[in-house]
Amino acid sequence: MNFNDDLRAADTALNHRLYAAGNALREASATQVDATSALRVILLHADPVPEEPEHQPAPSPSSPTTSLLRRPQRRLALAVNLLLVLALGVGFLVGVQRGKDLGHLTQVPTPSASTAVPSSTVTVTKTVTSVPEQCIKTAELGDEVISRLNKNIRDERLFLALRDYTIASQACRREASP
């Protein structure tokens, strides 16, 4: 058997598989259509719709049959839209309430023209952040542990670094808490 024979055999096997998959899809589609018809009967409490009506004229858009079929869909769409509007309204109110609780929406008093006094000196306040030494050590040890894990170094050095990180982390929490 040469290379071309192998290709033909693979092509034939692939064609058979595609044919079988197509048949399975057609059968599943037919089963799904049957299930949908049964579901329509259950939901609408009506007789099943014949697949091909004989000698029946096409229903007009204003016929009662068509409007009955559309009513549940309209009610469902209305209910979903109302729930969406309600959820958005509640979310908006919760957001506004949280903003008021945090003081984001407080008004800043604006100085009026009659009470404004121009100041010649400007004071600059510098914020100095201080981080406890143990927290800096914790960050460095955490970086070391992550580096060892990324390099797949899982030996005594990783164990020691992880132990030191845990101890430093607890010390950092103690120093940082008031």
mmCIF file of the C-alpha atoms, coordinates in Angstrom:
data_MODEL
# 
_entry.id   MODEL 
# 
loop_
_atom_site.group_PDB 
_atom_site.id 
_atom_site.type_symbol 
_atom_site.label_atom_id 
_atom_site.label_alt_id 
_atom_site.label_comp_id 
_atom_site.label_asym_id 
_atom_site.label_entity_id 
_atom_site.label_seq_id 
_atom_site.pdbx_PDB_ins_code 
_atom_site.Cartn_x 
_atom_site.Cartn_y 
_atom_site.Cartn_z 
_atom_site.occupancy 
_atom_site.B_iso_or_equiv 
_atom_site.pdbx_formal_charge 
_atom_site.auth_seq_id 
_atom_site.auth_comp_id 
_atom_site.auth_asym_id 
_atom_site.auth_atom_id 
_atom_site.pdbx_PDB_model_num 
ATOM 1   C CA . MET A 1 1   ? 0.000   0.000  0.000  1.00 0.00 ? 1   MET A CA 1 
ATOM 2   C CA . ASN A 1 2   ? 1.469   3.337  -0.999 1.00 0.00 ? 2   ASN A CA 1 
ATOM 3   C CA . PHE A 1 3   ? 0.867   6.893  0.147  1.00 0.00 ? 3   PHE A CA 1 
ATOM 4   C CA . ASN A 1 4   ? -1.934  7.586  -2.388 1.00 0.00 ? 4   ASN A CA 1 
ATOM 5   C CA . ASP A 1 5   ? -3.847  4.517  -1.235 1.00 0.00 ? 5   ASP A CA 1 
ATOM 6   C CA . ASP A 1 6   ? -3.602  5.744  2.364  1.00 0.00 ? 6   ASP A CA 1 
ATOM 7   C CA . LEU A 1 7   ? -4.969  9.137  1.316  1.00 0.00 ? 7   LEU A CA 1 
ATOM 8   C CA . ARG A 1 8   ? -7.881  7.554  -0.580 1.00 0.00 ? 8   ARG A CA 1 
ATOM 9   C CA . ALA A 1 9   ? -8.708  5.328  2.388  1.00 0.00 ? 9   ALA A CA 1 
ATOM 10  C CA . ALA A 1 10  ? -8.630  8.303  4.755  1.00 0.00 ? 10  ALA A CA 1 
ATOM 11  C CA . ASP A 1 11  ? -10.776 10.336 2.346  1.00 0.00 ? 11  ASP A CA 1 
ATOM 12  C CA . THR A 1 12  ? -13.310 7.510  2.054  1.00 0.00 ? 12  THR A CA 1 
ATOM 13  C CA . ALA A 1 13  ? -13.448 7.083  5.833  1.00 0.00 ? 13  ALA A CA 1 
ATOM 14  C CA . LEU A 1 14  ? -13.944 10.822 6.237  1.00 0.00 ? 14  LEU A CA 1 
ATOM 15  C CA . ASN A 1 15  ? -16.743 10.848 3.663  1.00 0.00 ? 15  ASN A CA 1 
ATOM 16  C CA . HIS A 1 16  ? -18.495 7.977  5.468  1.00 0.00 ? 16  HIS A CA 1 
ATOM 17  C CA . ARG A 1 17  ? -18.211 9.809  8.763  1.00 0.00 ? 17  ARG A CA 1 
ATOM 18  C CA . LEU A 1 18  ? -19.564 13.030 7.271  1.00 0.00 ? 18  LEU A CA 1 
ATOM 19  C CA . TYR A 1 19  ? -22.462 11.134 5.712  1.00 0.00 ? 19  TYR A CA 1 
ATOM 20  C CA . ALA A 1 20  ? -23.271 9.488  9.049  1.00 0.00 ? 20  ALA A CA 1 
ATOM 21  C CA . ALA A 1 21  ? -23.078 12.842 10.860 1.00 0.00 ? 21  ALA A CA 1 
ATOM 22  C CA . GLY A 1 22  ? -25.440 14.405 8.293  1.00 0.00 ? 22  GLY A CA 1 
ATOM 23  C CA . ASN A 1 23  ? -27.931 11.603 8.793  1.00 0.00 ? 23  ASN A CA 1 
ATOM 24  C CA . ALA A 1 24  ? -27.738 11.999 12.561 1.00 0.00 ? 24  ALA A CA 1 
ATOM 25  C CA . LEU A 1 25  ? -28.347 15.747 12.256 1.00 0.00 ? 25  LEU A CA 1 
ATOM 26  C CA . ARG A 1 26  ? -31.358 15.186 10.031 1.00 0.00 ? 26  ARG A CA 1 
ATOM 27  C CA . GLU A 1 27  ? -32.823 12.674 12.486 1.00 0.00 ? 27  GLU A CA 1 
ATOM 28  C CA . ALA A 1 28  ? -32.179 14.996 15.444 1.00 0.00 ? 28  ALA A CA 1 
ATOM 29  C CA . SER A 1 29  ? -33.782 17.870 13.554 1.00 0.00 ? 29  SER A CA 1 
ATOM 30  C CA . ALA A 1 30  ? -36.899 15.811 12.871 1.00 0.00 ? 30  ALA A CA 1 
ATOM 31  C CA . THR A 1 31  ? -37.071 14.779 16.525 1.00 0.00 ? 31  THR A CA 1 
ATOM 32  C CA . GLN A 1 32  ? -36.692 18.402 17.590 1.00 0.00 ? 32  GLN A CA 1 
ATOM 33  C CA . VAL A 1 33  ? -39.528 19.507 15.298 1.00 0.00 ? 33  VAL A CA 1 
ATOM 34  C CA . ASP A 1 34  ? -41.768 16.795 16.744 1.00 0.00 ? 34  ASP A CA 1 
ATOM 35  C CA . ALA A 1 35  ? -40.923 17.898 20.283 1.00 0.00 ? 35  ALA A CA 1 
ATOM 36  C CA . THR A 1 36  ? -41.638 21.530 19.382 1.00 0.00 ? 36  THR A CA 1 
ATOM 37  C CA . SER A 1 37  ? -45.067 20.605 18.006 1.00 0.00 ? 37  SER A CA 1 
ATOM 38  C CA . ALA A 1 38  ? -45.889 18.738 21.208 1.00 0.00 ? 38  ALA A CA 1 
ATOM 39  C CA . LEU A 1 39  ? -44.695 21.680 23.308 1.00 0.00 ? 39  LEU A CA 1 
ATOM 40  C CA . ARG A 1 40  ? -46.840 24.091 21.291 1.00 0.00 ? 40  ARG A CA 1 
ATOM 41  C CA . VAL A 1 41  ? -49.880 21.908 22.001 1.00 0.00 ? 41  VAL A CA 1 
ATOM 42  C CA . ILE A 1 42  ? -49.119 21.923 25.721 1.00 0.00 ? 42  ILE A CA 1 
ATOM 43  C CA . LEU A 1 43  ? -48.497 25.669 25.939 1.00 0.00 ? 43  LEU A CA 1 
ATOM 44  C CA . LEU A 1 44  ? -51.404 26.835 23.818 1.00 0.00 ? 44  LEU A CA 1 
ATOM 45  C CA . HIS A 1 45  ? -53.891 24.180 24.990 1.00 0.00 ? 45  HIS A CA 1 
ATOM 46  C CA . ALA A 1 46  ? -54.800 23.685 21.374 1.00 0.00 ? 46  ALA A CA 1 
ATOM 47  C CA . ASP A 1 47  ? -54.858 20.879 18.882 1.00 0.00 ? 47  ASP A CA 1 
ATOM 48  C CA . PRO A 1 48  ? -51.651 20.219 16.979 1.00 0.00 ? 48  PRO A CA 1 
ATOM 49  C CA . VAL A 1 49  ? -51.258 22.276 13.833 1.00 0.00 ? 49  VAL A CA 1 
ATOM 50  C CA . PRO A 1 50  ? -51.420 20.056 10.770 1.00 0.00 ? 50  PRO A CA 1 
ATOM 51  C CA . GLU A 1 51  ? -48.176 20.086 8.850  1.00 0.00 ? 51  GLU A CA 1 
ATOM 52  C CA . GLU A 1 52  ? -49.748 20.658 5.428  1.00 0.00 ? 52  GLU A CA 1 
ATOM 53  C CA . PRO A 1 53  ? -53.280 22.019 5.510  1.00 0.00 ? 53  PRO A CA 1 
ATOM 54  C CA . GLU A 1 54  ? -55.429 20.928 2.601  1.00 0.00 ? 54  GLU A CA 1 
ATOM 55  C CA . HIS A 1 55  ? -57.857 23.375 0.991  1.00 0.00 ? 55  HIS A CA 1 
ATOM 56  C CA . GLN A 1 56  ? -57.579 25.909 3.830  1.00 0.00 ? 56  GLN A CA 1 
ATOM 57  C CA . PRO A 1 57  ? -56.992 29.512 2.885  1.00 0.00 ? 57  PRO A CA 1 
ATOM 58  C CA . ALA A 1 58  ? -54.050 31.285 4.469  1.00 0.00 ? 58  ALA A CA 1 
ATOM 59  C CA . PRO A 1 59  ? -55.153 33.065 7.664  1.00 0.00 ? 59  PRO A CA 1 
ATOM 60  C CA . SER A 1 60  ? -55.238 36.825 7.470  1.00 0.00 ? 60  SER A CA 1 
ATOM 61  C CA . PRO A 1 61  ? -53.100 38.855 9.896  1.00 0.00 ? 61  PRO A CA 1 
ATOM 62  C CA . SER A 1 62  ? -56.212 40.092 11.685 1.00 0.00 ? 62  SER A CA 1 
ATOM 63  C CA . SER A 1 63  ? -57.728 36.640 12.199 1.00 0.00 ? 63  SER A CA 1 
ATOM 64  C CA . PRO A 1 64  ? -58.333 35.544 15.820 1.00 0.00 ? 64  PRO A CA 1 
ATOM 65  C CA . THR A 1 65  ? -56.106 32.473 15.410 1.00 0.00 ? 65  THR A CA 1 
ATOM 66  C CA . THR A 1 66  ? -53.062 34.571 14.587 1.00 0.00 ? 66  THR A CA 1 
ATOM 67  C CA . SER A 1 67  ? -53.711 37.065 17.360 1.00 0.00 ? 67  SER A CA 1 
ATOM 68  C CA . LEU A 1 68  ? -54.095 34.216 19.877 1.00 0.00 ? 68  LEU A CA 1 
ATOM 69  C CA . LEU A 1 69  ? -50.721 32.858 18.867 1.00 0.00 ? 69  LEU A CA 1 
ATOM 70  C CA . ARG A 1 70  ? -49.123 36.263 19.322 1.00 0.00 ? 70  ARG A CA 1 
ATOM 71  C CA . ARG A 1 71  ? -50.704 37.163 22.682 1.00 0.00 ? 71  ARG A CA 1 
ATOM 72  C CA . PRO A 1 72  ? -48.523 34.896 24.871 1.00 0.00 ? 72  PRO A CA 1 
ATOM 73  C CA . GLN A 1 73  ? -45.435 36.076 23.041 1.00 0.00 ? 73  GLN A CA 1 
ATOM 74  C CA . ARG A 1 74  ? -46.401 39.699 23.597 1.00 0.00 ? 74  ARG A CA 1 
ATOM 75  C CA . ARG A 1 75  ? -47.189 39.086 27.257 1.00 0.00 ? 75  ARG A CA 1 
ATOM 76  C CA . LEU A 1 76  ? -43.872 37.327 27.750 1.00 0.00 ? 76  LEU A CA 1 
ATOM 77  C CA . ALA A 1 77  ? -41.978 40.146 26.045 1.00 0.00 ? 77  ALA A CA 1 
ATOM 78  C CA . LEU A 1 78  ? -43.841 42.731 28.130 1.00 0.00 ? 78  LEU A CA 1 
ATOM 79  C CA . ALA A 1 79  ? -43.102 40.845 31.360 1.00 0.00 ? 79  ALA A CA 1 
ATOM 80  C CA . VAL A 1 80  ? -39.410 40.507 30.503 1.00 0.00 ? 80  VAL A CA 1 
ATOM 81  C CA . ASN A 1 81  ? -39.149 44.212 29.637 1.00 0.00 ? 81  ASN A CA 1 
ATOM 82  C CA . LEU A 1 82  ? -40.907 45.255 32.835 1.00 0.00 ? 82  LEU A CA 1 
ATOM 83  C CA . LEU A 1 83  ? -38.580 43.076 34.911 1.00 0.00 ? 83  LEU A CA 1 
ATOM 84  C CA . LEU A 1 84  ? -35.584 44.605 33.151 1.00 0.00 ? 84  LEU A CA 1 
ATOM 85  C CA . VAL A 1 85  ? -36.784 48.142 33.838 1.00 0.00 ? 85  VAL A CA 1 
ATOM 86  C CA . LEU A 1 86  ? -37.483 47.231 37.468 1.00 0.00 ? 86  LEU A CA 1 
ATOM 87  C CA . ALA A 1 87  ? -34.021 45.692 37.911 1.00 0.00 ? 87  ALA A CA 1 
ATOM 88  C CA . LEU A 1 88  ? -32.327 48.731 36.347 1.00 0.00 ? 88  LEU A CA 1 
ATOM 89  C CA . GLY A 1 89  ? -34.326 51.074 38.579 1.00 0.00 ? 89  GLY A CA 1 
ATOM 90  C CA . VAL A 1 90  ? -33.416 49.134 41.719 1.00 0.00 ? 90  VAL A CA 1 
ATOM 91  C CA . GLY A 1 91  ? -29.769 49.040 40.656 1.00 0.00 ? 91  GLY A CA 1 
ATOM 92  C CA . PHE A 1 92  ? -29.770 52.772 40.048 1.00 0.00 ? 92  PHE A CA 1 
ATOM 93  C CA . LEU A 1 93  ? -31.347 53.498 43.428 1.00 0.00 ? 93  LEU A CA 1 
ATOM 94  C CA . VAL A 1 94  ? -28.881 51.236 45.225 1.00 0.00 ? 94  VAL A CA 1 
ATOM 95  C CA . GLY A 1 95  ? -25.991 52.997 43.490 1.00 0.00 ? 95  GLY A CA 1 
ATOM 96  C CA . VAL A 1 96  ? -27.324 56.428 44.433 1.00 0.00 ? 96  VAL A CA 1 
ATOM 97  C CA . GLN A 1 97  ? -27.848 55.346 48.026 1.00 0.00 ? 97  GLN A CA 1 
ATOM 98  C CA . ARG A 1 98  ? -24.313 53.956 48.274 1.00 0.00 ? 98  ARG A CA 1 
ATOM 99  C CA . GLY A 1 99  ? -22.948 57.175 46.821 1.00 0.00 ? 99  GLY A CA 1 
ATOM 100 C CA . LYS A 1 100 ? -24.799 59.196 49.462 1.00 0.00 ? 100 LYS A CA 1 
ATOM 101 C CA . ASP A 1 101 ? -23.530 56.897 52.199 1.00 0.00 ? 101 ASP A CA 1 
ATOM 102 C CA . LEU A 1 102 ? -19.957 57.388 51.037 1.00 0.00 ? 102 LEU A CA 1 
ATOM 103 C CA . GLY A 1 103 ? -20.352 61.125 50.735 1.00 0.00 ? 103 GLY A CA 1 
ATOM 104 C CA . HIS A 1 104 ? -19.665 61.307 46.994 1.00 0.00 ? 104 HIS A CA 1 
ATOM 105 C CA . LEU A 1 105 ? -22.769 63.318 46.282 1.00 0.00 ? 105 LEU A CA 1 
ATOM 106 C CA . THR A 1 106 ? -22.307 65.965 48.962 1.00 0.00 ? 106 THR A CA 1 
ATOM 107 C CA . GLN A 1 107 ? -22.285 69.461 47.588 1.00 0.00 ? 107 GLN A CA 1 
ATOM 108 C CA . VAL A 1 108 ? -19.223 71.602 47.978 1.00 0.00 ? 108 VAL A CA 1 
ATOM 109 C CA . PRO A 1 109 ? -20.189 75.088 49.123 1.00 0.00 ? 109 PRO A CA 1 
ATOM 110 C CA . THR A 1 110 ? -19.222 77.667 46.571 1.00 0.00 ? 110 THR A CA 1 
ATOM 111 C CA . PRO A 1 111 ? -17.881 80.928 47.945 1.00 0.00 ? 111 PRO A CA 1 
ATOM 112 C CA . SER A 1 112 ? -20.009 83.910 47.045 1.00 0.00 ? 112 SER A CA 1 
ATOM 113 C CA . ALA A 1 113 ? -18.517 87.016 45.512 1.00 0.00 ? 113 ALA A CA 1 
ATOM 114 C CA . SER A 1 114 ? -19.146 89.169 48.588 1.00 0.00 ? 114 SER A CA 1 
ATOM 115 C CA . THR A 1 115 ? -17.415 86.847 51.067 1.00 0.00 ? 115 THR A CA 1 
ATOM 116 C CA . ALA A 1 116 ? -14.477 85.815 48.916 1.00 0.00 ? 116 ALA A CA 1 
ATOM 117 C CA . VAL A 1 117 ? -11.177 87.091 50.187 1.00 0.00 ? 117 VAL A CA 1 
ATOM 118 C CA . PRO A 1 118 ? -8.204  86.653 47.898 1.00 0.00 ? 118 PRO A CA 1 
ATOM 119 C CA . SER A 1 119 ? -5.372  84.958 49.719 1.00 0.00 ? 119 SER A CA 1 
ATOM 120 C CA . SER A 1 120 ? -1.807  85.706 48.878 1.00 0.00 ? 120 SER A CA 1 
ATOM 121 C CA . THR A 1 121 ? -0.349  82.559 50.418 1.00 0.00 ? 121 THR A CA 1 
ATOM 122 C CA . VAL A 1 122 ? -0.998  79.097 49.122 1.00 0.00 ? 122 VAL A CA 1 
ATOM 123 C CA . THR A 1 123 ? -0.494  76.190 51.461 1.00 0.00 ? 123 THR A CA 1 
ATOM 124 C CA . VAL A 1 124 ? 0.496   72.890 49.957 1.00 0.00 ? 124 VAL A CA 1 
ATOM 125 C CA . THR A 1 125 ? -0.153  69.816 52.009 1.00 0.00 ? 125 THR A CA 1 
ATOM 126 C CA . LYS A 1 126 ? 2.000   66.859 51.184 1.00 0.00 ? 126 LYS A CA 1 
ATOM 127 C CA . THR A 1 127 ? 0.703   63.433 52.033 1.00 0.00 ? 127 THR A CA 1 
ATOM 128 C CA . VAL A 1 128 ? 3.384   61.140 53.287 1.00 0.00 ? 128 VAL A CA 1 
ATOM 129 C CA . THR A 1 129 ? 2.576   57.487 53.114 1.00 0.00 ? 129 THR A CA 1 
ATOM 130 C CA . SER A 1 130 ? 4.318   55.247 55.518 1.00 0.00 ? 130 SER A CA 1 
ATOM 131 C CA . VAL A 1 131 ? 4.435   51.514 55.084 1.00 0.00 ? 131 VAL A CA 1 
ATOM 132 C CA . PRO A 1 132 ? 5.603   49.341 57.946 1.00 0.00 ? 132 PRO A CA 1 
ATOM 133 C CA . GLU A 1 133 ? 8.908   47.609 57.301 1.00 0.00 ? 133 GLU A CA 1 
ATOM 134 C CA . GLN A 1 134 ? 7.319   44.191 57.804 1.00 0.00 ? 134 GLN A CA 1 
ATOM 135 C CA . CYS A 1 135 ? 4.886   44.868 54.938 1.00 0.00 ? 135 CYS A CA 1 
ATOM 136 C CA . ILE A 1 136 ? 7.745   45.672 52.574 1.00 0.00 ? 136 ILE A CA 1 
ATOM 137 C CA . LYS A 1 137 ? 9.478   42.467 53.641 1.00 0.00 ? 137 LYS A CA 1 
ATOM 138 C CA . THR A 1 138 ? 6.216   40.571 53.079 1.00 0.00 ? 138 THR A CA 1 
ATOM 139 C CA . ALA A 1 139 ? 5.941   41.881 49.528 1.00 0.00 ? 139 ALA A CA 1 
ATOM 140 C CA . GLU A 1 140 ? 9.538   40.917 48.741 1.00 0.00 ? 140 GLU A CA 1 
ATOM 141 C CA . LEU A 1 141 ? 9.085   37.418 50.183 1.00 0.00 ? 141 LEU A CA 1 
ATOM 142 C CA . GLY A 1 142 ? 5.833   37.011 48.271 1.00 0.00 ? 142 GLY A CA 1 
ATOM 143 C CA . ASP A 1 143 ? 7.647   37.925 45.043 1.00 0.00 ? 143 ASP A CA 1 
ATOM 144 C CA . GLU A 1 144 ? 10.329  35.372 45.859 1.00 0.00 ? 144 GLU A CA 1 
ATOM 145 C CA . VAL A 1 145 ? 7.761   32.615 46.454 1.00 0.00 ? 145 VAL A CA 1 
ATOM 146 C CA . ILE A 1 146 ? 5.964   33.415 43.192 1.00 0.00 ? 146 ILE A CA 1 
ATOM 147 C CA . SER A 1 147 ? 9.257   33.451 41.310 1.00 0.00 ? 147 SER A CA 1 
ATOM 148 C CA . ARG A 1 148 ? 10.197  30.018 42.674 1.00 0.00 ? 148 ARG A CA 1 
ATOM 149 C CA . LEU A 1 149 ? 6.784   28.625 41.780 1.00 0.00 ? 149 LEU A CA 1 
ATOM 150 C CA . ASN A 1 150 ? 7.011   30.038 38.244 1.00 0.00 ? 150 ASN A CA 1 
ATOM 151 C CA . LYS A 1 151 ? 10.472  28.506 37.797 1.00 0.00 ? 151 LYS A CA 1 
ATOM 152 C CA . ASN A 1 152 ? 9.107   25.202 39.147 1.00 0.00 ? 152 ASN A CA 1 
ATOM 153 C CA . ILE A 1 153 ? 11.651  25.195 41.984 1.00 0.00 ? 153 ILE A CA 1 
ATOM 154 C CA . ARG A 1 154 ? 9.878   23.155 44.614 1.00 0.00 ? 154 ARG A CA 1 
ATOM 155 C CA . ASP A 1 155 ? 12.449  22.268 47.206 1.00 0.00 ? 155 ASP A CA 1 
ATOM 156 C CA . GLU A 1 156 ? 13.552  23.314 50.684 1.00 0.00 ? 156 GLU A CA 1 
ATOM 157 C CA . ARG A 1 157 ? 14.177  26.900 49.530 1.00 0.00 ? 157 ARG A CA 1 
ATOM 158 C CA . LEU A 1 158 ? 10.513  27.283 48.510 1.00 0.00 ? 158 LEU A CA 1 
ATOM 159 C CA . PHE A 1 159 ? 9.392   25.870 51.845 1.00 0.00 ? 159 PHE A CA 1 
ATOM 160 C CA . LEU A 1 160 ? 11.607  28.294 53.775 1.00 0.00 ? 160 LEU A CA 1 
ATOM 161 C CA . ALA A 1 161 ? 10.541  31.297 51.665 1.00 0.00 ? 161 ALA A CA 1 
ATOM 162 C CA . LEU A 1 162 ? 6.863   30.399 52.125 1.00 0.00 ? 162 LEU A CA 1 
ATOM 163 C CA . ARG A 1 163 ? 7.322   30.023 55.881 1.00 0.00 ? 163 ARG A CA 1 
ATOM 164 C CA . ASP A 1 164 ? 9.130   33.385 56.104 1.00 0.00 ? 164 ASP A CA 1 
ATOM 165 C CA . TYR A 1 165 ? 6.374   34.993 53.980 1.00 0.00 ? 165 TYR A CA 1 
ATOM 166 C CA . THR A 1 166 ? 3.664   33.682 56.317 1.00 0.00 ? 166 THR A CA 1 
ATOM 167 C CA . ILE A 1 167 ? 5.454   34.998 59.406 1.00 0.00 ? 167 ILE A CA 1 
ATOM 168 C CA . ALA A 1 168 ? 6.129   38.395 57.792 1.00 0.00 ? 168 ALA A CA 1 
ATOM 169 C CA . SER A 1 169 ? 2.527   38.636 56.599 1.00 0.00 ? 169 SER A CA 1 
ATOM 170 C CA . GLN A 1 170 ? 1.213   38.126 60.125 1.00 0.00 ? 170 GLN A CA 1 
ATOM 171 C CA . ALA A 1 171 ? 3.658   40.708 61.462 1.00 0.00 ? 171 ALA A CA 1 
ATOM 172 C CA . CYS A 1 172 ? 2.585   43.162 58.749 1.00 0.00 ? 172 CYS A CA 1 
ATOM 173 C CA . ARG A 1 173 ? -1.051  42.749 59.728 1.00 0.00 ? 173 ARG A CA 1 
ATOM 174 C CA . ARG A 1 174 ? -0.222  43.368 63.375 1.00 0.00 ? 174 ARG A CA 1 
ATOM 175 C CA . GLU A 1 175 ? 1.730   46.550 62.591 1.00 0.00 ? 175 GLU A CA 1 
ATOM 176 C CA . ALA A 1 176 ? -0.804  47.889 60.092 1.00 0.00 ? 176 ALA A CA 1 
ATOM 177 C CA . SER A 1 177 ? -3.848  47.387 62.288 1.00 0.00 ? 177 SER A CA 1 
ATOM 178 C CA . PRO A 1 178 ? -4.685  50.294 64.610 1.00 0.00 ? 178 PRO A CA 1 
# 
